[in-house]
Short mmCIF file of C-alpha atoms and ligand atoms in Angstrom, two decimals:
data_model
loop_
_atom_site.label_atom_id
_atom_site.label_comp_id
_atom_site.label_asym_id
_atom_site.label_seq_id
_atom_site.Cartn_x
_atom_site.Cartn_y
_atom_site.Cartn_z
CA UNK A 280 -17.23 -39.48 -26.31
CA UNK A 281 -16.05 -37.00 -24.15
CA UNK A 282 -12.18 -35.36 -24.77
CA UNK A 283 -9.59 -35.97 -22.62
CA UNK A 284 -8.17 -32.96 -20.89
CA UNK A 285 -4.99 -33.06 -19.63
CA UNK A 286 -2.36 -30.64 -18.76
CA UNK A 287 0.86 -30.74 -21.20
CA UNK A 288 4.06 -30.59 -18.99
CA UNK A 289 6.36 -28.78 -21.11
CA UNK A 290 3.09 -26.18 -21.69
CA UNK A 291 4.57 -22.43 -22.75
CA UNK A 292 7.96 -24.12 -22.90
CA UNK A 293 9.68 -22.68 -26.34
CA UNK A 294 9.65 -24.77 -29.16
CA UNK A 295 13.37 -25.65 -29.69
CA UNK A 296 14.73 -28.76 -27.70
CA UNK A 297 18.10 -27.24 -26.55
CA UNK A 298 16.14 -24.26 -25.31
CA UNK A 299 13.22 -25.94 -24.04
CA UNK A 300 15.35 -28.54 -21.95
CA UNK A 301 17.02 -25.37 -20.23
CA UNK A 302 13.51 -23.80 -19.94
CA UNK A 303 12.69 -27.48 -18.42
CA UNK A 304 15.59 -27.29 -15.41
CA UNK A 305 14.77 -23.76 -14.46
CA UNK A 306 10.88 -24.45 -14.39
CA UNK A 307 11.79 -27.40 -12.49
CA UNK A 308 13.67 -24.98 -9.39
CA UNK A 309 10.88 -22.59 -9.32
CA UNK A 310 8.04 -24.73 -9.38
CA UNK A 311 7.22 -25.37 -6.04
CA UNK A 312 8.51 -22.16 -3.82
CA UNK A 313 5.50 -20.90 -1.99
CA UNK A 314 3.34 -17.95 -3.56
CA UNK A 315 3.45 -14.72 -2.50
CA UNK A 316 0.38 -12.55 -4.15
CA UNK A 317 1.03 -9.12 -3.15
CA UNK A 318 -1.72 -7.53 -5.03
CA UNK A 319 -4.95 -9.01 -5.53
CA UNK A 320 -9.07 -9.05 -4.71
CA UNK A 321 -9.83 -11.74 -2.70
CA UNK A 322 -12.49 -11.51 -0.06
CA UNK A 323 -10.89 -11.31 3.25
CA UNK A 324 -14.46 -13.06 4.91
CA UNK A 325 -12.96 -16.67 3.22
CA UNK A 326 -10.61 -16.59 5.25
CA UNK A 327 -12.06 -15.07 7.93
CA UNK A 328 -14.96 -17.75 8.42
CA UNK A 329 -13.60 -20.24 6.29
CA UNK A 330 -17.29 -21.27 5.21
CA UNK A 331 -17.42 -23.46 2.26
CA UNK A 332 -17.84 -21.79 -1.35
CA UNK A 333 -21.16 -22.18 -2.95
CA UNK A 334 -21.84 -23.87 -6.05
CA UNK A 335 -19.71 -23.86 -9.13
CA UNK A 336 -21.47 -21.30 -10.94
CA UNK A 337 -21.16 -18.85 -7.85
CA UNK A 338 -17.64 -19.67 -7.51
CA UNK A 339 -16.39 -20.20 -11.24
CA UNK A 340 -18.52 -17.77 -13.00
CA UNK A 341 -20.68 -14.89 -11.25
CA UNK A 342 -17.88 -13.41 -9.80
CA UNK A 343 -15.57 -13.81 -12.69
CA UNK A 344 -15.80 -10.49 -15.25
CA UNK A 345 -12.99 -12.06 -17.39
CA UNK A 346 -15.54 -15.09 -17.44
CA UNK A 347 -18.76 -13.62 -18.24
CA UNK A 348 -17.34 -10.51 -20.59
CA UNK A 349 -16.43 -13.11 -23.18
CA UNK A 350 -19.81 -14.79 -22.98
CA UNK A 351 -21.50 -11.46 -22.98
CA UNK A 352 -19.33 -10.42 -25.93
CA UNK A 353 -21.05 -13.37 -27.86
CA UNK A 354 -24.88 -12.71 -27.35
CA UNK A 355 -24.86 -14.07 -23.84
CA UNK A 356 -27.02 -12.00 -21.56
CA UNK A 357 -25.97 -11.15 -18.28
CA UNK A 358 -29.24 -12.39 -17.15
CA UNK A 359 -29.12 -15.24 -18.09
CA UNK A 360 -25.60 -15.65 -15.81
CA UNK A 361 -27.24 -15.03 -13.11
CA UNK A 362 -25.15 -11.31 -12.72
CA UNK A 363 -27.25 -9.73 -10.29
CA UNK A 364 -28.73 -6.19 -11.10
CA UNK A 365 -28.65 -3.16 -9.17
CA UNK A 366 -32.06 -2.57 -9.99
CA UNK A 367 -33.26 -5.80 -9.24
CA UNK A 368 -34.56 -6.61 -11.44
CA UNK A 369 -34.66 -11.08 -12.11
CA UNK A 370 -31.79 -12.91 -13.11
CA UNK A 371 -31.36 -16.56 -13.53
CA UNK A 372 -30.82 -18.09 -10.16
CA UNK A 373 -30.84 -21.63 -11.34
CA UNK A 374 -26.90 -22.35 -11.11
CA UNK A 375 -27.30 -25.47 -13.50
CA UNK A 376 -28.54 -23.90 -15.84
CA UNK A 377 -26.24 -21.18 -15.41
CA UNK A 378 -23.19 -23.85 -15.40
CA UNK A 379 -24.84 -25.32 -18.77
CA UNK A 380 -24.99 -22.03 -20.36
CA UNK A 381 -20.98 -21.58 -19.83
CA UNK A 382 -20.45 -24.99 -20.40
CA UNK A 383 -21.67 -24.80 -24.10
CA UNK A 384 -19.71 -21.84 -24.42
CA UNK A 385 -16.78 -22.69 -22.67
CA UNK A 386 -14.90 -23.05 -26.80
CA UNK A 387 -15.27 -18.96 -26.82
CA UNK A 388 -12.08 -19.05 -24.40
CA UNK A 389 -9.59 -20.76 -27.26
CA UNK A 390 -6.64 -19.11 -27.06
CA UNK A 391 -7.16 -16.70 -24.13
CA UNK A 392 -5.73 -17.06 -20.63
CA UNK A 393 -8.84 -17.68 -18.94
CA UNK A 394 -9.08 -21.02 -20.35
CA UNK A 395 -5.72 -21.89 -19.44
CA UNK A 396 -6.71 -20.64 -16.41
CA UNK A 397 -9.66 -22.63 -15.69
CA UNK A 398 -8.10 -25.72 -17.10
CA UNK A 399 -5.79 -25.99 -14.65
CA UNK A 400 -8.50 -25.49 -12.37
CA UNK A 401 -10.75 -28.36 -13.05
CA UNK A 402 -7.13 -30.40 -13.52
CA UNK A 403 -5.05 -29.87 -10.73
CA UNK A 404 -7.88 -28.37 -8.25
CA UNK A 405 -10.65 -30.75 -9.26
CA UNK A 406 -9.00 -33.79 -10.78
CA UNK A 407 -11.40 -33.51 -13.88
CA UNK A 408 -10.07 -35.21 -16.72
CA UNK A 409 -12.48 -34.74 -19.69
CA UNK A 410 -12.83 -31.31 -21.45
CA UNK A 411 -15.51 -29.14 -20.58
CA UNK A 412 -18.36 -28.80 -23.14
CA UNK A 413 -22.16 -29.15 -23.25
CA UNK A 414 -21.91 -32.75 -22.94
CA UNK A 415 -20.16 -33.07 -19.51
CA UNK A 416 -21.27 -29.76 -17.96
CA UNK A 417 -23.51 -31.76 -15.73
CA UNK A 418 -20.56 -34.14 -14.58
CA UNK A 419 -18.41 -31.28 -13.93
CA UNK A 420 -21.28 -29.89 -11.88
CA UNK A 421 -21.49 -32.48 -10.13
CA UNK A 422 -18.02 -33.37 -9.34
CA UNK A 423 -17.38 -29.70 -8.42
CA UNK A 424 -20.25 -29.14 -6.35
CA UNK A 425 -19.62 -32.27 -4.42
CA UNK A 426 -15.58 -31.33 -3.92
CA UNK A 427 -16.85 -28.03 -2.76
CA UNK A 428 -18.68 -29.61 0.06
CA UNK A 429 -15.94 -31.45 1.97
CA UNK A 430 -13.41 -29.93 4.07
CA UNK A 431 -10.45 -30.08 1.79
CA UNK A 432 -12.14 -27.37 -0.30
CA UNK A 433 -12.78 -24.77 2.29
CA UNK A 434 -10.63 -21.59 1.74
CA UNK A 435 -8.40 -22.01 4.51
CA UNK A 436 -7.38 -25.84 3.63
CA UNK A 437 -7.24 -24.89 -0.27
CA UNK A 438 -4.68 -21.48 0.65
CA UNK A 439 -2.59 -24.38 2.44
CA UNK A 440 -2.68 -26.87 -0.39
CA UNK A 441 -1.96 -23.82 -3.04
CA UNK A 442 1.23 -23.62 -0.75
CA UNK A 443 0.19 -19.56 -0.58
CA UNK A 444 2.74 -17.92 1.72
CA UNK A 445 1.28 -14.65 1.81
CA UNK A 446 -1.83 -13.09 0.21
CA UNK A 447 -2.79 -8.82 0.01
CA UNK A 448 -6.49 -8.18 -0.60
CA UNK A 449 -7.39 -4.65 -0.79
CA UNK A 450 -9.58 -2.46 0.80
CA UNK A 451 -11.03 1.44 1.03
CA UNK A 452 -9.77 3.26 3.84
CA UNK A 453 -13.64 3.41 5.33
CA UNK A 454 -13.24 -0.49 5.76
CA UNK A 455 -13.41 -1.56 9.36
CA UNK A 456 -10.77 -4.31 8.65
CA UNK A 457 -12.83 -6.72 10.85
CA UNK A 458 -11.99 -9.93 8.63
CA UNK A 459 -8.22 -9.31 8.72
CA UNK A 460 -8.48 -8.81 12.27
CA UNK A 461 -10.95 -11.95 12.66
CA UNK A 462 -7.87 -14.04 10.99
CA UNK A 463 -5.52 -12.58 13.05
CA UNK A 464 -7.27 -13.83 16.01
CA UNK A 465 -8.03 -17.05 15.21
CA UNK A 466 -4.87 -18.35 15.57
CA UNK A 467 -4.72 -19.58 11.71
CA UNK A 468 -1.22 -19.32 10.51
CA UNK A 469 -2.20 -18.54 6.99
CA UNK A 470 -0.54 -14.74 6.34
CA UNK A 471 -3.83 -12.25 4.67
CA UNK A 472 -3.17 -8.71 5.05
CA UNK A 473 -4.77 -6.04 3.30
CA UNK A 474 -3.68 -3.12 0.97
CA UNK A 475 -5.20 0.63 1.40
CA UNK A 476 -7.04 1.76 -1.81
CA UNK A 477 -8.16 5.33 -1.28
CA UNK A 478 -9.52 5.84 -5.15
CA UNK A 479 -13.07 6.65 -3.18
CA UNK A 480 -11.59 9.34 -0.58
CA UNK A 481 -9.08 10.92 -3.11
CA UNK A 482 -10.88 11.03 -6.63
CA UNK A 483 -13.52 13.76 -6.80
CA UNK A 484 -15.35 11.89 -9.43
CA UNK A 485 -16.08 8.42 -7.36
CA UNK A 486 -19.41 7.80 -6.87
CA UNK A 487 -20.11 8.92 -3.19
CA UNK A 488 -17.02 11.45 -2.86
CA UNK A 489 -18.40 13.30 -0.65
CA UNK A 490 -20.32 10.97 1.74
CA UNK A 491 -17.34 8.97 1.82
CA UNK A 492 -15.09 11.95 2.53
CA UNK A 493 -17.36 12.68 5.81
CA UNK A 494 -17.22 8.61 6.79
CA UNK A 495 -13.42 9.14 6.50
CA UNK A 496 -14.06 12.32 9.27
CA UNK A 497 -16.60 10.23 11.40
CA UNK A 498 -14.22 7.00 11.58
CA UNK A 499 -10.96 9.33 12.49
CA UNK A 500 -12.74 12.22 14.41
CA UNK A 501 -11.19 14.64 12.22
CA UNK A 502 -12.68 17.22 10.54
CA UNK A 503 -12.69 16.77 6.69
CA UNK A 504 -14.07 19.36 5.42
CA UNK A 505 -11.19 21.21 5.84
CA UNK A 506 -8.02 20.30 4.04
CA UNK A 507 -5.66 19.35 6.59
CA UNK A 508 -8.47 17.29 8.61
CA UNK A 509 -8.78 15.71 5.76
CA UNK A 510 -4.62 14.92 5.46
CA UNK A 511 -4.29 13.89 8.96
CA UNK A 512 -7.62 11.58 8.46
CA UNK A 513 -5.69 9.95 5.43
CA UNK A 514 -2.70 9.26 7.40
CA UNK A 515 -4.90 8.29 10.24
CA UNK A 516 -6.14 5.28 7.93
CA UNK A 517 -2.89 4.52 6.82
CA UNK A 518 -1.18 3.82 10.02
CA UNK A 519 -4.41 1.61 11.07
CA UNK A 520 -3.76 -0.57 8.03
CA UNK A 521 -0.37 -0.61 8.41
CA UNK A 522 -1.13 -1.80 12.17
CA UNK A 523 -3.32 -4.82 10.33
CA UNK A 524 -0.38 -5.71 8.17
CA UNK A 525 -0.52 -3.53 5.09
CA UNK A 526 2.57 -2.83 3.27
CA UNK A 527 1.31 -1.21 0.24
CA UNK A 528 -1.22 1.49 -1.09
CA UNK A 529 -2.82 1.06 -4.63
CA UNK A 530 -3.82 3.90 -6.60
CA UNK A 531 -6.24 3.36 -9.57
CA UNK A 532 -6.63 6.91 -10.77
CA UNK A 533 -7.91 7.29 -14.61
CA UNK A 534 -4.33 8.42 -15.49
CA UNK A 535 -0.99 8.77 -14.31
CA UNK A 536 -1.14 12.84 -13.97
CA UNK A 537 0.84 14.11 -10.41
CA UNK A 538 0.66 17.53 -9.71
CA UNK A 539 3.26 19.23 -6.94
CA UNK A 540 1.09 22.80 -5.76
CA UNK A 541 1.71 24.44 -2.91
CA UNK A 542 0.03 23.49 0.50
CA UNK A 543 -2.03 27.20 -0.22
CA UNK A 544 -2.96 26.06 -3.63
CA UNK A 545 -3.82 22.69 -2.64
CA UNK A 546 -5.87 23.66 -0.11
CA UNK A 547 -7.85 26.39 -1.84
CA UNK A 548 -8.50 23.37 -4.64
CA UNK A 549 -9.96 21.04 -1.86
CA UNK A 550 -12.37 23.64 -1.03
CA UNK A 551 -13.48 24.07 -4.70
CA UNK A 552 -13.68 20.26 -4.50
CA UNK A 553 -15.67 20.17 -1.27
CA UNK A 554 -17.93 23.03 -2.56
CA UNK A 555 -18.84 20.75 -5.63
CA UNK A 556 -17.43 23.79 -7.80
CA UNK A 557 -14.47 22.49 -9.65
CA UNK A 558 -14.17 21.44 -13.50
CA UNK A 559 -12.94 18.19 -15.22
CA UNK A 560 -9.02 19.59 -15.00
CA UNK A 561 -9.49 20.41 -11.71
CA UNK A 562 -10.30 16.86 -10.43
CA UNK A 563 -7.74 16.00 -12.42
CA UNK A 564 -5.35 18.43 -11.00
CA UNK A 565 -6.68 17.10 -7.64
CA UNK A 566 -6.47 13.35 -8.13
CA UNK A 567 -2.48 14.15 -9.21
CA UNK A 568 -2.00 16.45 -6.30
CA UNK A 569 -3.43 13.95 -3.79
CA UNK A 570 -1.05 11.33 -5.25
CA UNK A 571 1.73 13.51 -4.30
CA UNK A 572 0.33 13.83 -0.83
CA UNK A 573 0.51 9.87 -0.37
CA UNK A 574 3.95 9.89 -1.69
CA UNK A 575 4.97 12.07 1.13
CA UNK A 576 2.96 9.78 3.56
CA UNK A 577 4.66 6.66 2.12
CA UNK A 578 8.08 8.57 3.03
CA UNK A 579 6.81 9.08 6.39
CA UNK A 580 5.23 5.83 7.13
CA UNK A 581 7.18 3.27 4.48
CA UNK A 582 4.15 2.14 2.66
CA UNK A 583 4.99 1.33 -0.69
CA UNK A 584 2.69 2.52 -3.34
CA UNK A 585 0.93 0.95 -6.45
CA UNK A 586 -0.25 2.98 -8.90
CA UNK A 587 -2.11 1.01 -11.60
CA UNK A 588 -3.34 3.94 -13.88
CA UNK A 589 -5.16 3.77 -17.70
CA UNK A 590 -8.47 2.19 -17.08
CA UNK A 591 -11.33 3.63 -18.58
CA UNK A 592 -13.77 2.15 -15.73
CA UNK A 593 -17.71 1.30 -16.69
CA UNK A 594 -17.32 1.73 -20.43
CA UNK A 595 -20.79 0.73 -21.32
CA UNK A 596 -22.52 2.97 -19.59
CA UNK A 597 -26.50 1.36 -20.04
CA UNK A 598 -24.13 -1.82 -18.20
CA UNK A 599 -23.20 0.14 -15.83
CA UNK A 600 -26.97 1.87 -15.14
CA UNK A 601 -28.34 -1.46 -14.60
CA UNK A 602 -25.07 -3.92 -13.06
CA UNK A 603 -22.75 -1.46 -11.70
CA UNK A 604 -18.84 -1.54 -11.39
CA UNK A 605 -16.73 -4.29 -12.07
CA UNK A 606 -18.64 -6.06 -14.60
CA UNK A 607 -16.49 -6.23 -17.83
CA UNK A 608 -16.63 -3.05 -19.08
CA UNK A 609 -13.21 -1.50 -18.45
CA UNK A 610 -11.31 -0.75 -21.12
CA UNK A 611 -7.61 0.29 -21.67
CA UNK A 612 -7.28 3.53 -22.55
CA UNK A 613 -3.91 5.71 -24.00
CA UNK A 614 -1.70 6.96 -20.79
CA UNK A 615 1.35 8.81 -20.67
CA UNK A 616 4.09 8.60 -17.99
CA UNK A 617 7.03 11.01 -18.24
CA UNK A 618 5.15 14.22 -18.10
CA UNK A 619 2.53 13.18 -15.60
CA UNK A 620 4.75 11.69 -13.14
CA UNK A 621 7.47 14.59 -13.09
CA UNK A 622 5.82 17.07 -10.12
CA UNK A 623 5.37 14.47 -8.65
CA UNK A 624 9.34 13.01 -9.01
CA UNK A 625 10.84 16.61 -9.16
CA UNK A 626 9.93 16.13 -5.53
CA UNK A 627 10.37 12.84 -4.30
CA UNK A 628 11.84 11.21 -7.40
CA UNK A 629 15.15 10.61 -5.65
CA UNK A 630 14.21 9.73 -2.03
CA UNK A 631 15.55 6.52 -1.01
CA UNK A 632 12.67 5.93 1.41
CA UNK A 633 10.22 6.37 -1.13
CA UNK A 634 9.09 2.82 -3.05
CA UNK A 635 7.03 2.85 -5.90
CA UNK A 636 5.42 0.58 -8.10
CA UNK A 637 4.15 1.35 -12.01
CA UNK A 638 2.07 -0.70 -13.73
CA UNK A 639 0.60 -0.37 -17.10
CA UNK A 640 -2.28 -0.99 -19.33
CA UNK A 641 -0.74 0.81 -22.59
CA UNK A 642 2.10 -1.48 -23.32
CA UNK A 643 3.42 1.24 -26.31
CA UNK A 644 5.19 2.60 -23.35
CA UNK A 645 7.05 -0.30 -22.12
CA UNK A 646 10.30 0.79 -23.67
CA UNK A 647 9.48 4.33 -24.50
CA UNK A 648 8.57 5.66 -21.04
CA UNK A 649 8.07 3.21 -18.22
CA UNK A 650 10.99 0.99 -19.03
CA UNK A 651 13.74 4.21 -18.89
CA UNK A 652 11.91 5.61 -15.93
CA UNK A 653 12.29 2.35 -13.94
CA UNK A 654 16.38 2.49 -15.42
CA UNK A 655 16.60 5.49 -13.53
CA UNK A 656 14.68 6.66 -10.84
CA UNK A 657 15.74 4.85 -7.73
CA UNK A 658 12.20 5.28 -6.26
CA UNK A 659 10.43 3.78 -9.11
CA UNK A 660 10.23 -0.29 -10.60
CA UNK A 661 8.12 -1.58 -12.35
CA UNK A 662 4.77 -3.96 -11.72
CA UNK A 663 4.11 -6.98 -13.58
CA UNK A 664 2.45 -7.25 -16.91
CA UNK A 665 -1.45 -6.43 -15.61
CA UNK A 666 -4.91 -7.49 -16.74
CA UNK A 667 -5.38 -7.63 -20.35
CA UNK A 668 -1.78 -8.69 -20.31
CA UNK A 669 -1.76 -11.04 -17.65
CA UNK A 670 -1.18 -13.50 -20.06
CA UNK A 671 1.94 -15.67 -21.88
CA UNK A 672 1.98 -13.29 -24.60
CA UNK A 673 1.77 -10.09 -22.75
CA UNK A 674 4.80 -11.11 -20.23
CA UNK A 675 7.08 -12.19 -22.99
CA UNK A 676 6.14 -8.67 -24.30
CA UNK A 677 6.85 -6.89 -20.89
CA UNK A 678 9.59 -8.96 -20.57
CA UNK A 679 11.21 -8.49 -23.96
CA UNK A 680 10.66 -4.26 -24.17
CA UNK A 681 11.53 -3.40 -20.92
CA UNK A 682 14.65 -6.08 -19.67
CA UNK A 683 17.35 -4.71 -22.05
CA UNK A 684 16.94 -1.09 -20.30
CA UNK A 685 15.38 -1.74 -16.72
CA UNK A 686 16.97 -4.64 -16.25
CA UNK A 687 15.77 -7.57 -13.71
CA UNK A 688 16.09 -5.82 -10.92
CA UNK A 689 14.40 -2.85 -11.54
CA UNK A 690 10.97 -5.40 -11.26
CA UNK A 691 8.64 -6.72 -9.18
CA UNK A 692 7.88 -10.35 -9.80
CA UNK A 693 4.99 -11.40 -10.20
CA UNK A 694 1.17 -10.20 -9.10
CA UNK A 695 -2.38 -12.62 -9.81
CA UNK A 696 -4.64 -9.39 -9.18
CA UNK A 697 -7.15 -11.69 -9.06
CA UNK A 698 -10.93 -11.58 -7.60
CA UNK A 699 -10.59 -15.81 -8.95
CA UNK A 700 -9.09 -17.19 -5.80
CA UNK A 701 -8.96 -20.71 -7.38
CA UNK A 702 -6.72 -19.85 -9.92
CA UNK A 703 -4.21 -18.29 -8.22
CA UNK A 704 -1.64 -21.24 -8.94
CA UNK A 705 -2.59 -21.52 -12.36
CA UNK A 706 -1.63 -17.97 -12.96
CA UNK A 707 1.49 -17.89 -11.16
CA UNK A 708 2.58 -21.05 -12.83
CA UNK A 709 1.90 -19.45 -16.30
CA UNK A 710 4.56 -16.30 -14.82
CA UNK A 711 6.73 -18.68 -13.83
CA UNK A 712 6.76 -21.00 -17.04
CA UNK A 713 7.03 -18.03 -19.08
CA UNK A 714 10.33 -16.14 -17.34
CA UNK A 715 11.72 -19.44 -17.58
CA UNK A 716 11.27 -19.64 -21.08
CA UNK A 717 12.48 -16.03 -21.48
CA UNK A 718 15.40 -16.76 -19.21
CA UNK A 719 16.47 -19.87 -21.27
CA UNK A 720 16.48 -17.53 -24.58
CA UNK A 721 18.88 -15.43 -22.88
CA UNK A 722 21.14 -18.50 -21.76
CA UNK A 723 20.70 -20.29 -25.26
CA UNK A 724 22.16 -16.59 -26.89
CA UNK A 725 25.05 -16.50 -24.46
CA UNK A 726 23.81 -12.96 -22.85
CA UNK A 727 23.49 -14.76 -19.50
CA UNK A 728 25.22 -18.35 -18.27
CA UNK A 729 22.67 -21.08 -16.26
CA UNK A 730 23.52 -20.70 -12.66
CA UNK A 731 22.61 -16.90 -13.41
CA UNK A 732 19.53 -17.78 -14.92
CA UNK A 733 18.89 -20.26 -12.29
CA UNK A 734 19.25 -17.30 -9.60
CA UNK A 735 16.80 -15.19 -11.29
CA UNK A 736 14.51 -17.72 -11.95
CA UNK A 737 14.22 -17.82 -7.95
CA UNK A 738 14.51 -13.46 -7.84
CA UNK A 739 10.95 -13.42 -10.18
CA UNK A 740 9.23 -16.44 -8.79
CA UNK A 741 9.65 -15.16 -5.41
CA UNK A 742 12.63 -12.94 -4.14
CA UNK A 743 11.58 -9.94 -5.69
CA UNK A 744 8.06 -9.45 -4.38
CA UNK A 745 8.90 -10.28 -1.11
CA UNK A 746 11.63 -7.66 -0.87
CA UNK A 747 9.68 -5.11 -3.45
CA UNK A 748 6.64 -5.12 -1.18
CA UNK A 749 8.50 -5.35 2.25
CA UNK A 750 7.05 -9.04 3.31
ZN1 ZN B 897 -5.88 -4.74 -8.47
#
């Protein structure tokens, strides 16, 4: 007999009645305001040609690294999920058997996010009601490939049922942009604009620097191989993305390090860069200095700028030989704010035009650096909990070590950062049950009173993104 799966209404709701009922009324107010997802990695050619998705596997699980990282954690080859090689060399293309495969693994996820995740998914998405296991992985197949061939399940009518106001996806500067602008033009009132992610132009160490650096030339006719050909190239980009809607830059450097040279210094390290001549601390040094650079842009042109710092990318490097990027193998790694971001906030620290937005994968510096930064600077807040701790536990965290000194308002709301476009409401409901709960603590202890609670309830569900990314 299959289980029953259903969704528990009062899920993530804290475990005391008096606090719980509070958690309840607040939940209740929030619930249904539209999304905003303001940072994320959805593929702008949904929405652009609105064709249906394919099957369940190629929706639910090939593109989905927290998905298949799990499995392959467990013995699963990547193979065998149908994760296509670089080398190509065969994988499974059989997307039952694929589906079957993560079906009769699907218990690995106790516990984690994902399956919440994906539960409300097949609940609320799919109407399933039976729990996913090797027994009903063909019914869910079927039931999901079926849904996926009607109308109601293209991208366009599922972004209007999520009751998505406004999504970001995010591209490199060499991106042509055609998607957004296909949207724009057809006359579909669904808001997608894009984000401008220059790891490839700025970070000496991307695969393709330099080819990429002479695309950015080609596509701006400016010369690049000289440094401020190269600057006015960057800010070239910049205003076209900002003319298809972008608000906001993202920066995924390895660390947080800034550096503040002068324009002689910085040029004379370009040209070591551009001469292939330059050591590990120089890239480094470059990276930081190049961050700087966009801060003054975002000054000039109002961008505001993400920097999401501390992943150690392609971690398994025989992975990475044979899949590429992107396939599970990032890893957290140790990073350090309050020396790496002062050249860069000895000179812009204070500008009230500049906006910027810190997120973390080393949570040990929630209260010890990023928390006091935020509680000061008036150019910096802070981003949601992100990635690993995109999750209940990791927001009560955030939420717990960095309130009492940043307060409320030196956040963001919430982000999905999500490549999963299906679960977008799932994870936004999970943010929203959880401040809830953490607001109700605060009522329950007397430190705040209801209607306050009730009024920031709104501020993280919603408010705050739309004013902290300029919607
Ligand atoms: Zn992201």
């Amino acid at each position: 007999m299959a289980k029953v799966l259903r969704l528990n209404p009062d899920r993530l709701f804290p475990a005391n009645e008096q606090t719980r009922a509070i958690a309840r009324r607040l939940y209740q107010s929030v619930a249904k305001l539209p999304i905003l997802s303001p940072h994320g990695h959805t593929d702008p050619s949904w929405f652009a040609e609105n064709q249906p998705f394919g099957n369940p596997a190629e929706l639910l699980i090939t593109p989905d690294h927290y998905v298949f990282r799990m499995l392959y954690s467990q013995g699963v080859a990547l193979e065998d999920l149908g994760i296509p090689t670089q080398d190509g060399t065969p994988v499974e293309t059989d997307s039952r058997k694929i589906w079957q495969i993560f079906a009769e693994h699907y218990y690995l996820f106790r516990g984690t996010p994902s399956r919440m995740w994906l539960d409300h998914v097949f609940t609320d998405v799919f109407g399933l009601d039976v729990v996913l296991d090797g027994e009903t992985a063909e019914h869910y197949y079927n039931h999901i490939d079926a849904a996926l061939k009607t109308e109601a399940f293209r991208p366009r009518a599922l972004f209007e049922r999520f009751n998505i106001e406004l999504i970001a996806t995010t591209e490199s500067p060499l991106n042509d942009l055609r998607h957004h602008k296909a949207i724009v033009e057809s006359g579909w009132k669904g808001r997608v604009i894009t984000a401008f992610r220059p790891d490839n132009v700025l970070d000496p160490d991307f695969e393709g620097f330099h080819s990429n650096v002479a695309y950015l030339g080609e596509l701006t006719a400016e010369n690049t191989s000289v440094y401020t050909g190269y600057l006015n190239a960057l800010r070239k980009r910049r205003a076209f993305f900002k003319s298809m809607g972008a608000t906001s830059t993202d920066h995924g450097h390895p660390t947080a390090c800034t550096s503040n040279l002068s324009d002689e210094e910085a040029e004379a390290l370009f040209n070591k860069v551009m001469a292939d001549d330059f050591s590990a601390a120089e890239a480094e040094t470059f990276r930081g200095q190049m961050l700087t650079e966009m801060a003054a842009m975002s000054i000039e042109d109002g961008l505001v700028m993400q920097i999401h710092p501390g992943a150690f990318r392609n971690h398994n490097q025989q992975l990475f030989e044979r899949w590429g990027r992107d396939k599970g193998a990032d890893i957290p790694s140790q990073t350090e704010y309050v020396r790496a971001l002062k050249p860069l906030l000895d000179k812009f620290g204070n500008n009230p035009n500049l906006n910027i937005i810190l997120f973390t994968l080393d949570e040990t510096n929630y209260s010890r650096e990023l928390a006091p930064l935020a509680g000061h600077y008036p150019s910096l807040k802070l981003g949601p909990s992100w990635w690993f701790h995109d999750s209940p536990e990791g927001m009560r965290r955030f939420r717990q070590q960095v309130t009492e000194t940043a307060g409320f308002y030196n956040t963001v709301g919430f982000n999905d950062d999500t490549r999963a476009f299906l679960s977008i409401p799932a994870r936004h409901d999970v943010a929203r049950r959880m401040d809830c709960s953490f607001l109700a603590e605060l009522v329950i202890d007397h430190r705040i009173e209801e209607d306050e609670a009730f009024e920031l309830a709104a501020d993280l569900a919603y408010n705050f993104a739309k004013k902290a990314y300029k919607l």
